[in-house]
Amino acid sequence: MGAFSSIILLVYVAATLLSISEGSEHIHSLIRQPVAGTVSAESDPAAFSCLSWRFGVETKNIRDLPTVPKVCQHYVADYMLGDQFLQDSKVVTEEAFKYAKTVKLAGDGKDIWILDVDDSLITHVDFYAQNGFGTEIFDVTALINYLAQGISPALPESLKLYRRLLRLGFKIVLLTGRMEPSRNLTESNLKNVGYHSWEKLILRETGEWNDTTQRAHKSAERRKLVESGYRIIGNMGDQWCDLLGDYPGHRTFKLPNPVFYTE
Amino acid sequence: MGAFSSIILLVYVAATLLSISEGSEHIHSLIRQPVAGTVSAESDPAAFSCLSWRFGVETKNIRDLPTVPKVCQHYVADYMLGDQFLQDSKVVTEEAFKYAKTVKLAGDGKDIWILDVDDSLITHVDFYAQNGFGTEIFDVTALINYLAQGISPALPESLKLYRRLLRLGFKIVLLTGRMEPSRNLTESNLKNVGYHSWEKLILRETGEWNDTTQRAHKSAERRKLVESGYRIIGNMGDQWCDLLGDYPGHRTFKLPNPVFYTE
């Protein structure tokens, strides 16, 4: 965890020092650590299967290493820019919709569906494409500058599911690890790409960002929702920390993400 | 859940009626329901991605349908009989070993590693190959007859990990959903393919087999182990029901299985 902790510290310090010109919003809260690599990628790259590595990441087997294996850069690029990433997302959102249709809503406005924001509703793939697809430690300043523009596009399948959930009558709760100073920027990005309405947009107060605080934040906010009388019918995100912990919801849906891992 | 429940009932009734000639062991406990399919496989097979479908299954997104989509039969066959399944397994077991090496054992014989049996230590791929790779409801009699032979081979990467864990000094606990009447058969199969020693082999008492009882069994047995003073350092299985619930262990490792799903 040594290198891993150093990266978190670096991100935190660098992000704290920087501010965004647009509304002076701090968005260090948006930065997440890159996903794990494996030893065997370096020791025997020719025999290494990047597809297997991705399976290992998505199923919570591989953790705690700082970057995507270098040997998998082209694989991840092909995956994210090609059709497979969309297909993988579609399987998840179609399954979510199939489930959502079976739920009989109480009609009291308390049936909610929780959605994560970063790499769930909107994607930062353009930034990843310009920065080695997670094979190098991300340049913090570059990432902050990218996110400050608020130009991340919608994930098409997520937008489709969002619209379908609204039509079915679900209340949408957006639960993100972004911090309060990023609220306006976040709302603006979401609205510009098609996400127009929600019951709540829940951000974090400022503070240190790591797996533990992120997961605690999500669990605590879900608990508050349940204690306020909401029923969490569904919950979708790209990270296991969105979907594990307290009150995860009746069904959870894990979107693919080969570039980042938090739990 | 209607069709699903019917299958479970069918399996249970059929298995209860049958007995094994060798030692009169009932092995209906071995039978697990096939994995979920998706609607879109049938509605638009040409556009359907079996790789995405597999991602959906392994990440707990797809559940509760009775068979592998017919359109994925060749995909699953190629996957299981080819190199990718081994590669996927290897990523998991290598990650497990990498973690195991970092653990400082107390030396009191209480540090244990839990391993599931079916499709974790040994594989029934030969049976699947003869029976449509999960695309049809399995013939219960045929499956019982196959399992009764006790000839399921070891998964090579699991056997390698097992040996490495023993060398590191871990105590091995085998925790299976198989029932007590299958004990001799199970021991014999395991020993014939290279698994020679373990601290405990824990089976279930007889009773109904379904996701709920299976998961409850595994949680209850892990609780007993912890209450007996054991420390569950690692836990590996091919099903989420092996790895979720109470006392899952400090780290869990999910092996691939495209044919069955229980949670």
XYZ file of C-alpha atoms in Angstrom:
526
model
C 0.000 0.000 0.000
C 3.025 2.281 0.138
C 2.973 3.504 -3.440
C -0.781 3.564 -3.409
C -0.932 5.782 -0.314
C 1.672 8.113 -1.771
C -0.420 8.613 -4.859
C -3.483 9.420 -2.809
C -1.476 11.896 -0.782
C -0.037 13.466 -3.921
C -3.473 13.803 -5.452
C -4.871 15.273 -2.287
C -2.092 17.794 -1.773
C -1.963 18.828 -5.405
C -5.709 19.148 -5.646
C -5.926 21.168 -2.487
C -3.405 23.636 -3.846
C -5.280 24.098 -7.084
C -8.517 25.901 -7.668
C -10.704 26.143 -10.696
C -11.049 29.526 -12.359
C -14.702 28.938 -13.129
C -16.450 29.790 -9.890
C -13.323 28.936 -7.868
C -14.622 25.432 -7.436
C -12.268 22.842 -6.035
C -12.702 19.560 -7.777
C -10.003 17.486 -6.198
C -12.893 15.358 -5.082
C -13.249 14.040 -8.611
C -9.921 12.312 -8.750
C -9.759 8.608 -8.281
C -6.801 6.317 -8.181
C -6.000 4.159 -11.195
C -6.776 0.486 -11.231
C -4.550 -2.388 -10.207
C -1.978 -4.098 -12.437
C -0.441 -7.545 -11.984
C 3.004 -8.912 -11.473
C 2.826 -11.338 -14.355
C 2.214 -8.557 -16.880
C 5.760 -7.418 -16.356
C 7.364 -10.808 -15.857
C 5.823 -12.429 -18.935
C 4.051 -9.865 -21.144
C 3.709 -12.145 -24.171
C 1.700 -14.719 -22.237
C -0.312 -12.136 -20.333
C -4.007 -11.934 -21.120
C -5.418 -8.431 -20.812
C -8.915 -9.846 -21.069
C -8.181 -12.017 -18.042
C -6.692 -9.056 -16.271
C -9.906 -7.105 -16.899
C -11.946 -10.027 -15.589
C -9.773 -9.946 -12.474
C -10.350 -6.246 -11.945
C -14.096 -6.255 -12.524
C -14.640 -9.173 -10.151
C -12.698 -7.595 -7.270
C -9.844 -10.065 -7.527
C -7.138 -7.569 -8.450
C -6.657 -4.548 -6.172
C -4.203 -2.089 -4.728
C -1.719 -1.544 -7.510
C -1.289 1.868 -9.037
C -1.683 1.490 -12.807
C -3.057 -0.523 -15.706
C -0.307 -2.893 -16.924
C 1.648 -1.192 -19.703
C 1.184 -4.243 -21.910
C -2.583 -3.632 -21.788
C -2.596 -0.020 -22.981
C -3.700 -0.883 -26.520
C -6.162 -3.436 -25.219
C -7.817 -0.911 -22.910
C -7.826 1.693 -25.685
C -9.499 -0.700 -28.115
C -11.927 -1.751 -25.422
C -13.003 1.704 -24.313
C -13.072 3.335 -27.748
C -14.571 0.340 -29.517
C -17.863 -1.452 -29.289
C -17.168 -3.828 -26.397
C -17.333 -1.211 -23.656
C -20.731 -0.065 -24.937
C -21.907 -3.655 -25.213
C -20.776 -4.394 -21.663
C -22.560 -1.289 -20.407
C -25.672 -2.263 -22.328
C -25.864 -5.688 -20.712
C -25.848 -3.982 -17.318
C -28.399 -1.282 -18.103
C -30.726 -3.670 -19.931
C -30.646 -6.003 -16.952
C -31.357 -3.046 -14.673
C -34.313 -1.979 -16.806
C -35.654 -5.513 -16.959
C -35.608 -5.596 -13.169
C -37.009 -2.059 -12.798
C -40.044 -2.991 -14.911
C -40.934 -5.764 -12.470
C -41.107 -3.410 -9.470
C -44.530 -2.168 -8.415
C -43.981 1.358 -7.162
C -45.864 2.456 -4.058
C -46.746 5.792 -5.626
C -45.697 7.808 -2.595
C -42.546 9.181 -4.211
C -40.288 7.188 -1.925
C -39.092 4.543 -4.387
C -35.645 5.689 -5.449
C -32.913 4.556 -7.790
C -29.380 5.620 -6.900
C -26.943 6.493 -9.667
C -23.257 7.304 -9.395
C -21.923 10.171 -11.548
C -18.285 9.780 -12.667
C -17.801 7.021 -15.224
C -21.380 5.964 -14.540
C -23.622 8.726 -15.930
C -20.795 10.604 -17.645
C -17.486 9.297 -18.936
C -13.996 10.757 -18.802
C -12.737 8.489 -21.546
C -11.508 11.481 -23.566
C -9.098 12.326 -20.793
C -7.984 8.726 -20.422
C -7.382 8.550 -24.169
C -5.023 11.522 -23.935
C -3.211 10.099 -20.897
C -2.240 6.508 -21.531
C -5.487 4.809 -20.507
C -4.427 4.411 -16.905
C -1.024 2.904 -17.682
C 0.708 5.865 -16.095
C -0.040 7.748 -12.903
C -2.417 10.442 -14.092
C -1.122 13.997 -14.226
C -3.174 15.595 -11.470
C -3.094 19.092 -12.900
C -4.145 17.862 -16.324
C -6.995 15.870 -14.835
C -8.203 18.797 -12.763
C -8.107 21.054 -15.791
C -10.022 18.518 -17.832
C -12.733 18.016 -15.221
C -13.035 21.773 -14.658
C -14.255 22.139 -18.208
C -17.348 20.102 -17.365
C -17.463 18.623 -20.841
C -17.590 14.906 -20.044
C -20.112 13.220 -22.334
C -22.947 10.973 -21.202
C -22.542 7.215 -21.325
C -25.261 6.482 -23.893
C -26.645 3.388 -22.218
C -26.744 5.084 -18.820
C -28.641 8.045 -20.247
C -31.124 5.652 -21.816
C -31.638 3.869 -18.499
C -31.996 7.174 -16.644
C -34.799 8.238 -19.005
C -36.501 4.866 -18.712
C -36.362 4.961 -14.908
C -37.935 8.419 -14.888
C -40.707 7.211 -17.206
C -41.351 4.256 -14.885
C -41.850 6.724 -12.036
C -38.681 6.213 -10.014
C -37.195 9.122 -8.114
C -33.544 9.505 -9.059
C -30.903 10.138 -6.429
C -27.424 11.000 -7.672
C -24.847 9.963 -5.098
C -21.288 10.990 -5.881
C -17.892 11.199 -4.215
C -17.485 14.698 -5.689
C -17.378 17.365 -3.038
C -19.725 20.284 -2.384
C -17.577 22.953 -4.058
C -18.108 21.032 -7.314
C -21.915 21.175 -7.159
C -22.498 23.843 -9.793
C -19.956 22.401 -12.159
C -21.425 18.946 -11.733
C -25.016 20.081 -12.300
C -23.963 21.999 -15.364
C -22.112 19.052 -16.917
C -25.002 16.692 -16.221
C -27.655 19.025 -17.640
C -25.612 19.783 -20.733
C -25.537 16.106 -21.681
C -29.154 15.192 -20.989
C -29.612 14.575 -17.262
C -32.162 17.238 -16.418
C -33.903 16.274 -13.208
C -33.365 14.379 -9.986
C -34.780 14.106 -6.492
C -31.405 14.773 -4.883
C -27.820 15.324 -5.903
C -25.740 14.263 -2.912
C -22.090 15.323 -2.769
C -19.528 15.008 0.007
C -18.391 17.664 2.364
C -14.729 18.431 1.791
C -12.183 16.062 3.315
C -9.674 13.434 2.410
C -10.485 11.219 -0.532
C -9.661 7.522 -0.364
C -11.402 4.171 -0.559
C -12.399 4.203 3.087
C -13.854 7.699 3.189
C -15.553 7.172 -0.156
C -17.262 3.981 0.885
C -18.190 5.427 4.295
C -19.700 8.467 2.582
C -21.857 6.372 0.301
C -23.020 4.055 3.099
C -23.802 6.989 5.412
C -25.814 8.827 2.778
C -27.764 5.705 1.855
C -28.538 5.196 5.533
C -29.876 8.768 5.770
C -32.057 8.155 2.748
C -33.534 4.990 4.246
C -34.052 6.697 7.603
C -35.913 9.464 5.753
C -38.343 6.873 4.460
C -36.919 6.253 1.016
C -36.775 2.736 -0.397
C -33.643 2.030 -2.454
C -34.990 -0.158 -5.240
C -31.908 -0.064 -7.438
C -28.358 1.234 -7.344
C -25.916 1.508 -10.252
C -22.276 2.554 -10.328
C -18.944 1.651 -11.886
C -17.128 0.976 -8.593
C -17.722 -1.682 -5.954
C -17.600 1.046 -3.301
C -20.833 2.338 -4.853
C -22.527 -1.012 -4.389
C -21.204 -2.560 -1.173
C -21.569 -1.437 2.434
C -24.759 -0.476 4.273
C -28.131 -0.292 2.530
C -26.837 -1.047 -0.967
C -30.374 -1.386 -2.362
C -32.574 -4.301 -3.411
C -30.511 -4.827 -6.563
C -27.137 -3.395 -7.540
C -25.652 -3.008 -10.999
C -21.933 -2.788 -11.716
C -20.909 -0.873 -14.820
C -17.561 -1.712 -16.424
C -14.484 0.392 -15.745
C -11.046 -0.922 -16.693
C -9.188 2.244 -15.684
C -10.128 2.856 -12.052
C -10.759 0.680 -9.054
C -12.104 1.645 -5.629
C -13.881 -0.610 -3.207
C -38.701 -16.848 -10.246
C -41.422 -19.277 -11.345
C -39.417 -21.278 -13.852
C -36.384 -21.069 -11.641
C -38.190 -22.496 -8.620
C -39.642 -25.283 -10.724
C -36.191 -26.315 -11.838
C -34.929 -26.403 -8.283
C -37.904 -28.488 -7.271
C -37.384 -30.837 -10.189
C -33.736 -31.267 -9.350
C -34.516 -31.835 -5.712
C -37.265 -34.385 -6.299
C -35.338 -36.252 -8.976
C -32.187 -36.313 -6.913
C -34.001 -37.501 -3.830
C -35.442 -40.408 -5.764
C -32.063 -41.486 -7.060
C -29.269 -43.107 -5.183
C -25.722 -43.884 -6.157
C -24.715 -47.504 -6.476
C -21.274 -46.844 -5.028
C -21.847 -46.751 -1.290
C -25.461 -45.634 -1.749
C -24.343 -42.044 -1.529
C -26.866 -39.411 -2.438
C -25.240 -36.635 -4.351
C -28.193 -34.488 -5.220
C -26.351 -31.948 -3.148
C -23.921 -31.442 -6.000
C -26.434 -30.071 -8.435
C -26.540 -26.388 -9.024
C -28.836 -24.389 -11.208
C -27.569 -23.075 -14.541
C -26.659 -19.460 -14.974
C -28.857 -16.616 -16.142
C -29.459 -15.683 -19.781
C -30.691 -12.354 -21.140
C -33.695 -11.186 -23.056
C -31.703 -9.496 -25.769
C -29.956 -12.744 -26.735
C -33.241 -13.990 -28.094
C -34.584 -10.706 -29.419
C -31.445 -9.747 -31.336
C -28.930 -12.605 -31.436
C -26.727 -11.093 -34.143
C -26.016 -8.001 -32.070
C -25.653 -9.908 -28.845
C -22.199 -9.996 -27.281
C -21.500 -13.209 -25.403
C -18.400 -11.625 -23.915
C -20.594 -8.862 -22.494
C -23.060 -11.430 -21.273
C -20.236 -13.203 -19.442
C -19.119 -9.898 -17.929
C -22.699 -9.418 -16.738
C -22.815 -12.838 -15.119
C -19.440 -12.680 -13.403
C -20.147 -9.247 -11.933
C -23.506 -10.246 -10.429
C -25.489 -8.126 -12.873
C -27.349 -10.985 -14.564
C -29.284 -13.410 -12.354
C -32.289 -15.657 -12.054
C -32.763 -17.047 -15.539
C -32.455 -20.740 -16.168
C -29.915 -21.236 -18.969
C -26.980 -19.853 -20.903
C -28.325 -18.057 -24.006
C -28.436 -20.508 -26.923
C -26.546 -18.043 -29.095
C -23.603 -18.316 -26.649
C -23.175 -22.090 -26.729
C -20.164 -22.006 -29.065
C -18.725 -19.036 -27.225
C -18.923 -20.810 -23.870
C -17.499 -23.982 -25.411
C -14.545 -22.099 -26.901
C -14.064 -20.262 -23.644
C -14.098 -23.273 -21.344
C -12.168 -25.651 -23.591
C -9.697 -23.051 -24.815
C -7.027 -21.009 -23.150
C -9.092 -18.079 -21.867
C -10.734 -19.947 -19.005
C -7.330 -21.087 -17.763
C -5.946 -17.580 -18.152
C -8.865 -16.123 -16.213
C -8.372 -18.690 -13.470
C -4.662 -17.956 -13.394
C -5.180 -14.237 -12.841
C -7.290 -15.093 -9.795
C -4.976 -17.687 -8.283
C -1.846 -15.624 -8.933
C -3.464 -12.669 -7.205
C -4.433 -14.939 -4.324
C -0.876 -16.241 -4.014
C 0.564 -12.751 -4.206
C -1.666 -11.781 -1.293
C -1.002 -15.005 0.646
C 2.737 -14.358 0.538
C 2.261 -11.024 2.308
C 0.490 -12.580 5.296
C 2.560 -13.261 8.396
C 1.116 -16.419 9.907
C 0.760 -16.593 13.675
C 2.127 -20.124 13.761
C -0.627 -21.439 16.003
C -2.340 -23.404 13.227
C -5.359 -21.117 13.226
C -4.705 -19.238 9.986
C -6.957 -20.876 7.431
C -7.724 -20.543 3.760
C -11.199 -21.645 2.651
C -11.632 -23.347 -0.717
C -14.848 -24.351 -2.449
C -14.892 -27.736 -4.204
C -17.167 -27.917 -7.288
C -15.873 -25.883 -10.210
C -13.279 -24.426 -7.856
C -10.869 -27.250 -6.993
C -12.289 -29.701 -9.508
C -14.128 -29.000 -12.742
C -17.163 -30.653 -14.307
C -16.412 -29.202 -17.734
C -16.461 -32.685 -19.310
C -20.090 -33.031 -18.336
C -20.946 -29.549 -19.551
C -19.245 -30.310 -22.858
C -21.520 -33.309 -23.336
C -24.635 -31.380 -22.368
C -24.807 -28.114 -24.268
C -22.636 -25.970 -21.980
C -25.555 -24.812 -19.882
C -27.752 -23.801 -22.816
C -30.306 -26.438 -21.880
C -31.683 -27.456 -18.520
C -29.250 -30.158 -17.438
C -30.478 -33.753 -17.457
C -30.534 -34.464 -13.749
C -30.021 -38.219 -14.069
C -27.087 -37.739 -16.421
C -25.504 -35.237 -14.079
C -25.949 -37.476 -11.060
C -24.436 -40.379 -12.943
C -21.499 -38.248 -14.028
C -20.790 -36.938 -10.539
C -21.152 -40.408 -9.037
C -18.119 -41.517 -11.005
C -15.964 -39.085 -9.036
C -13.742 -38.458 -12.039
C -13.829 -34.664 -12.225
C -10.320 -33.379 -12.938
C -8.521 -30.703 -10.945
C -8.510 -27.136 -12.170
C -4.746 -26.827 -12.765
C -4.355 -23.314 -11.397
C -6.378 -24.156 -8.284
C -4.239 -27.204 -7.601
C -1.125 -25.062 -7.954
C -2.508 -22.505 -5.500
C -3.530 -25.250 -3.052
C 0.021 -26.615 -3.022
C 1.494 -23.147 -2.613
C -0.832 -22.354 0.303
C 0.173 -25.563 2.051
C 3.851 -24.724 1.571
C 3.252 -21.266 3.037
C 1.814 -22.940 6.129
C -1.885 -22.216 5.755
C -4.411 -24.699 7.074
C -6.852 -25.590 4.307
C -10.582 -25.786 4.974
C -12.746 -27.196 2.195
C -16.258 -25.789 2.466
C -18.769 -27.241 0.033
C -22.499 -27.316 -0.586
C -22.233 -31.086 -1.133
C -24.074 -33.060 1.505
C -22.762 -35.541 4.054
C -23.728 -38.697 2.149
C -21.260 -37.562 -0.538
C -18.274 -37.354 1.823
C -16.463 -40.514 0.740
C -17.044 -39.875 -2.920
C -15.839 -36.309 -2.556
C -12.693 -37.270 -0.654
C -11.911 -39.934 -3.186
C -12.295 -37.596 -6.165
C -10.172 -34.910 -4.516
C -7.380 -37.292 -3.521
C -7.290 -38.917 -6.949
C -6.525 -35.594 -8.605
C -3.921 -34.269 -6.183
C -5.655 -32.746 -3.165
C -4.297 -34.926 -0.397
C -4.668 -33.089 2.894
C -6.835 -30.547 4.636
C -7.685 -29.334 8.111
C -11.405 -29.869 7.574
C -13.772 -30.934 4.834
C -17.120 -29.360 5.697
C -20.243 -30.639 3.955
C -23.915 -29.875 4.549
C -26.414 -32.004 6.360
C -29.099 -33.169 3.957
C -31.874 -30.730 3.117
C -33.195 -28.580 0.327
C -30.647 -27.050 -2.023
C -31.149 -23.507 -3.248
C -29.366 -20.160 -3.183
C -30.678 -19.253 0.249
C -29.811 -22.512 2.002
C -26.467 -22.646 0.249
C -25.438 -19.166 1.286
C -26.754 -19.702 4.833
C -24.770 -22.939 5.099
C -21.535 -21.268 4.066
C -22.050 -18.275 6.383
C -22.976 -20.503 9.331
C -19.947 -22.744 8.876
C -17.593 -19.778 8.561
C -19.061 -18.353 11.756
C -18.396 -21.650 13.554
C -14.814 -21.599 12.327
C -14.253 -18.063 13.598
C -15.911 -18.886 16.911
C -13.543 -21.864 17.203
C -10.625 -19.446 17.006
C -9.720 -19.793 13.335
C -8.750 -16.727 11.322
C -10.056 -16.777 7.738
C -7.179 -15.221 5.831
C -8.401 -16.068 2.354
C -11.444 -17.579 0.666
C -11.768 -18.730 -2.945
C -14.748 -20.050 -4.864
C -16.480 -19.812 -8.221
C -19.808 -18.519 -6.868
C -20.660 -15.273 -5.110
C -22.499 -17.309 -2.469
C -19.069 -18.659 -1.499
C -17.718 -15.168 -0.943
C -20.551 -13.021 0.431
C -22.432 -13.224 3.719
C -20.973 -13.466 7.230
C -17.248 -13.781 7.869
C -16.199 -13.989 4.210
C -12.501 -13.715 5.105
C -9.890 -10.951 4.866
C -9.696 -11.354 1.094
C -11.960 -13.246 -1.284
C -11.189 -14.565 -4.754
C -13.822 -15.231 -7.411
C -12.992 -17.893 -9.975
C -14.717 -17.730 -13.358
C -17.762 -19.846 -14.117
C -19.908 -19.068 -17.148
C -22.231 -22.055 -16.689
C -23.606 -21.725 -13.174
C -24.679 -18.856 -10.988
C -25.647 -18.875 -7.314
C -25.442 -15.972 -4.928
